Coordinates of C-alpha atoms in Angstrom, one line a residue:
M160 CA 0.0 0.0 0.0
P161 CA 1.5 3.4 -1.0
V162 CA 2.6 5.7 1.9
P163 CA 0.2 8.7 2.2
A164 CA 1.6 12.0 0.9
S165 CA 1.0 13.6 4.3
V166 CA 3.2 11.0 5.9
R167 CA 6.0 11.5 3.4
F168 CA 5.8 15.2 4.1
R169 CA 6.1 14.7 7.8
R170 CA 9.1 12.4 7.4
A171 CA 10.9 15.0 5.3
L172 CA 10.0 17.8 7.8
T173 CA 11.2 15.7 10.7
A174 CA 14.5 15.0 8.9
V175 CA 15.1 18.7 8.6
V176 CA 14.3 19.3 12.3
L177 CA 16.7 16.6 13.3
S178 CA 19.5 17.9 11.1
T179 CA 19.0 21.4 12.6
A180 CA 19.1 20.0 16.1
L181 CA 22.2 18.0 15.5
L182 CA 24.0 21.0 14.0
A183 CA 23.0 23.1 17.0
G184 CA 24.4 20.5 19.3
A185 CA 27.7 20.4 17.3
A186 CA 27.9 24.2 17.5
A187 CA 27.4 24.0 21.3
C188 CA 30.3 21.6 21.5
G189 CA 32.6 23.9 19.7
N190 CA 31.7 27.0 21.6
G191 CA 32.0 25.4 25.0
G192 CA 35.4 23.8 24.4
D193 CA 37.4 26.4 26.4
R194 CA 35.1 26.1 29.4
G195 CA 35.5 22.3 29.5
R196 CA 31.8 21.7 29.3
R197 CA 30.9 19.9 26.0
D198 CA 27.6 18.3 25.1
E199 CA 29.0 15.7 22.8
V200 CA 26.6 14.1 20.3
S201 CA 28.3 10.8 19.5
S202 CA 27.4 8.5 16.7
A203 CA 25.4 6.4 19.2
A204 CA 23.5 9.5 20.4
A205 CA 22.8 10.5 16.8
T206 CA 21.3 7.1 16.2
E207 CA 19.1 7.5 19.2
L208 CA 18.0 10.9 18.1
A209 CA 17.1 9.5 14.6
V210 CA 15.0 6.9 16.2
L211 CA 13.1 9.5 18.3
A212 CA 12.7 11.8 15.3
V213 CA 10.9 9.2 13.2
A214 CA 8.6 8.3 16.1
E215 CA 5.9 10.9 15.4
P216 CA 5.6 10.4 11.6
D217 CA 5.9 6.6 11.8
A218 CA 3.1 6.5 14.5
A219 CA 1.0 8.8 12.3
E220 CA 1.6 6.5 9.3
A221 CA 0.4 3.5 11.3
D222 CA -2.8 5.3 12.1
E223 CA -3.4 6.3 8.5
L224 CA -2.7 2.9 7.1
A225 CA -4.7 1.1 9.8
A226 CA -7.7 3.2 8.8
A227 CA -7.8 1.2 5.5
A228 CA -7.7 -2.1 7.3
P229 CA -10.8 -4.2 7.9
S230 CA -12.7 -3.0 10.9
P231 CA -14.3 -5.2 13.6
S232 CA -17.9 -6.0 12.8
T233 CA -19.7 -6.4 16.1
S234 CA -20.2 -3.7 18.8
A235 CA -18.2 -5.8 21.3
E236 CA -15.3 -6.3 18.9
K237 CA -15.2 -2.6 18.1
Q238 CA -15.0 -1.7 21.8
K239 CA -12.3 -4.3 22.5
F240 CA -10.3 -3.0 19.5
A241 CA -10.7 0.6 20.7
K242 CA -9.4 -0.3 24.1
T243 CA -6.5 -2.3 22.7
R244 CA -5.3 0.7 20.6
F245 CA -6.0 3.1 23.5
V246 CA -3.8 1.1 25.8
A247 CA -1.0 0.8 23.2
N248 CA -0.9 4.5 22.4
A249 CA -1.3 5.7 25.9
G250 CA 1.4 3.4 27.1
L251 CA 3.9 4.7 24.5
A252 CA 3.0 8.3 25.4
A253 CA 3.6 7.5 29.1
G254 CA 6.8 5.7 28.5
A255 CA 8.3 8.4 26.3
T256 CA 7.2 11.1 28.7
Y257 CA 8.7 9.5 31.8
Q258 CA 11.9 8.3 30.1
W259 CA 12.9 11.5 28.2
I260 CA 11.0 14.3 29.9
I261 CA 10.1 13.8 33.6
K262 CA 13.0 11.6 34.7
P263 CA 15.8 13.7 33.2
Y264 CA 14.2 17.0 34.4
R265 CA 14.0 15.7 37.9
E266 CA 17.6 14.6 37.7
G267 CA 18.6 18.1 36.7
K268 CA 19.8 17.3 33.2
F269 CA 17.9 20.2 31.7
K270 CA 19.6 22.8 33.9
K271 CA 22.2 25.2 32.4
G272 CA 25.7 23.8 32.7
A273 CA 24.5 20.2 33.2
K274 CA 26.6 17.7 31.3
G275 CA 24.8 16.5 28.2
R276 CA 22.2 19.2 28.5
T277 CA 21.9 19.9 24.7
F278 CA 21.4 16.2 23.9
A279 CA 18.9 15.8 26.7
L280 CA 16.8 18.8 25.5
I281 CA 16.7 17.6 21.9
K282 CA 15.5 14.2 23.1
A283 CA 12.9 15.9 25.4
G284 CA 11.6 18.0 22.5
L285 CA 11.2 15.0 20.2
A286 CA 9.7 12.9 23.0
G287 CA 7.2 15.7 23.8
A288 CA 6.0 15.8 20.2
F289 CA 5.7 12.1 20.1
A290 CA 3.8 11.9 23.4
Y291 CA 1.4 14.6 22.3
N292 CA 0.7 12.7 19.1
R293 CA 0.1 9.4 20.9
L294 CA -2.1 11.0 23.5
K295 CA -4.3 12.5 20.7
A296 CA -4.5 9.1 19.1
A297 CA -5.4 7.5 22.5
A298 CA -8.2 10.1 23.0
D299 CA -9.5 9.3 19.5
N300 CA -9.4 5.5 20.2
A301 CA -11.3 6.1 23.4
K302 CA -14.3 7.2 21.4
G303 CA -14.9 3.6 20.4
D304 CA -15.8 2.6 23.9
P305 CA -18.6 4.5 25.8
L306 CA -17.2 4.1 29.3
L307 CA -13.7 5.0 28.2
S308 CA -14.9 7.9 26.1
K309 CA -16.7 9.3 29.1
A310 CA -13.6 8.9 31.4
M311 CA -11.4 10.6 28.8
G312 CA -13.7 13.5 28.1
P313 CA -12.4 15.8 30.9
L314 CA -8.8 15.3 29.8
T315 CA -9.2 16.7 26.3
A316 CA -8.2 20.2 27.2
G317 CA -5.2 19.0 29.2
I318 CA -4.0 17.0 26.2
D319 CA -4.4 19.9 23.9
S320 CA -2.4 22.1 26.2
L321 CA 0.7 19.9 25.7
K322 CA 0.8 20.8 22.0
G323 CA 3.3 23.7 22.3
L324 CA 5.5 22.3 25.0
A325 CA 7.8 20.3 22.7
G326 CA 9.3 23.5 21.5
K327 CA 9.8 24.8 25.1
L328 CA 11.5 21.6 26.1
R329 CA 13.8 21.7 23.1
K330 CA 14.8 25.3 23.8
G331 CA 15.3 24.6 27.5
D332 CA 12.5 27.0 28.5
A333 CA 10.3 24.4 30.2
G334 CA 9.8 24.8 33.9
D335 CA 8.1 22.9 36.8
A336 CA 4.6 23.8 35.6
D337 CA 5.3 22.4 32.1
I338 CA 6.7 19.2 33.4
D339 CA 3.9 18.9 35.9
A340 CA 1.4 19.4 33.0
F341 CA 2.8 16.3 31.2
D342 CA 2.8 14.3 34.5
S343 CA -0.7 15.3 35.3
V344 CA -2.1 14.4 31.9
I345 CA -0.4 11.1 31.7
N346 CA -1.6 10.2 35.2
G347 CA -5.1 11.3 34.3
V348 CA -5.1 9.1 31.1
K349 CA -3.9 6.2 33.2
D350 CA -6.7 6.7 35.7
A351 CA -9.2 7.0 33.0
G352 CA -8.0 3.7 31.5
K353 CA -8.0 1.9 34.8
S354 CA -11.5 3.0 35.7
S355 CA -12.7 1.7 32.3
G356 CA -11.0 -1.7 32.3
A357 CA -8.2 -0.5 30.0
V358 CA -5.1 -0.5 32.2
V359 CA -2.2 1.5 30.8
T360 CA 1.4 0.4 31.4
D361 CA 4.4 2.5 30.5
R362 CA 6.1 1.4 27.2
V363 CA 9.3 3.1 26.3
P364 CA 9.5 3.2 22.5
S365 CA 12.2 0.9 21.2
T366 CA 14.1 1.0 17.9
S367 CA 12.2 -1.9 16.6
Q368 CA 8.8 -0.5 17.6
L369 CA 9.5 2.9 16.1
T370 CA 11.2 1.8 12.9
G371 CA 9.7 -1.6 12.3

């Protein structure tokens, strides 16, 4: 099946963003040499960034291609399918948020002067965009189950509020309130899932999951 044009466009745009981010990291290395504080972007780090960068468009592609796949026929099957996709998307959002946003922030890796700050911020920005995308997908999945849809309803505004935070994370401008916003939304989604029989478990995106 041909890849949708919108997906090809997002892939190209993501590649540009990644290239710009890596160049910025390299510049930071050169400028900080005399102070002995370098944020080195190694080949391994560059690979990890590439994996993160393709996460958002690849996830979007999966959604678009899945739309053309045969749908469950009965009401019960549709609800089960909706819950399964909700759990998967919410789990990926939660895993990416904790691993690359909440955890490093609490460890002080986003603070000015912290070793590896540039790399950590780039990862956080990419993870923020990915998590937002997956949360939007999870909210859409929830519409297929009445109970889950009702539980997720109050969280719509919170999810929408995360849209612009990826840029703040990447620039190092995110503060406690921004990190707490991610944490609050993720916990809210987990609670909504649990109350509706769709328990969400953190799933940190792996290379095979993102590029497979």
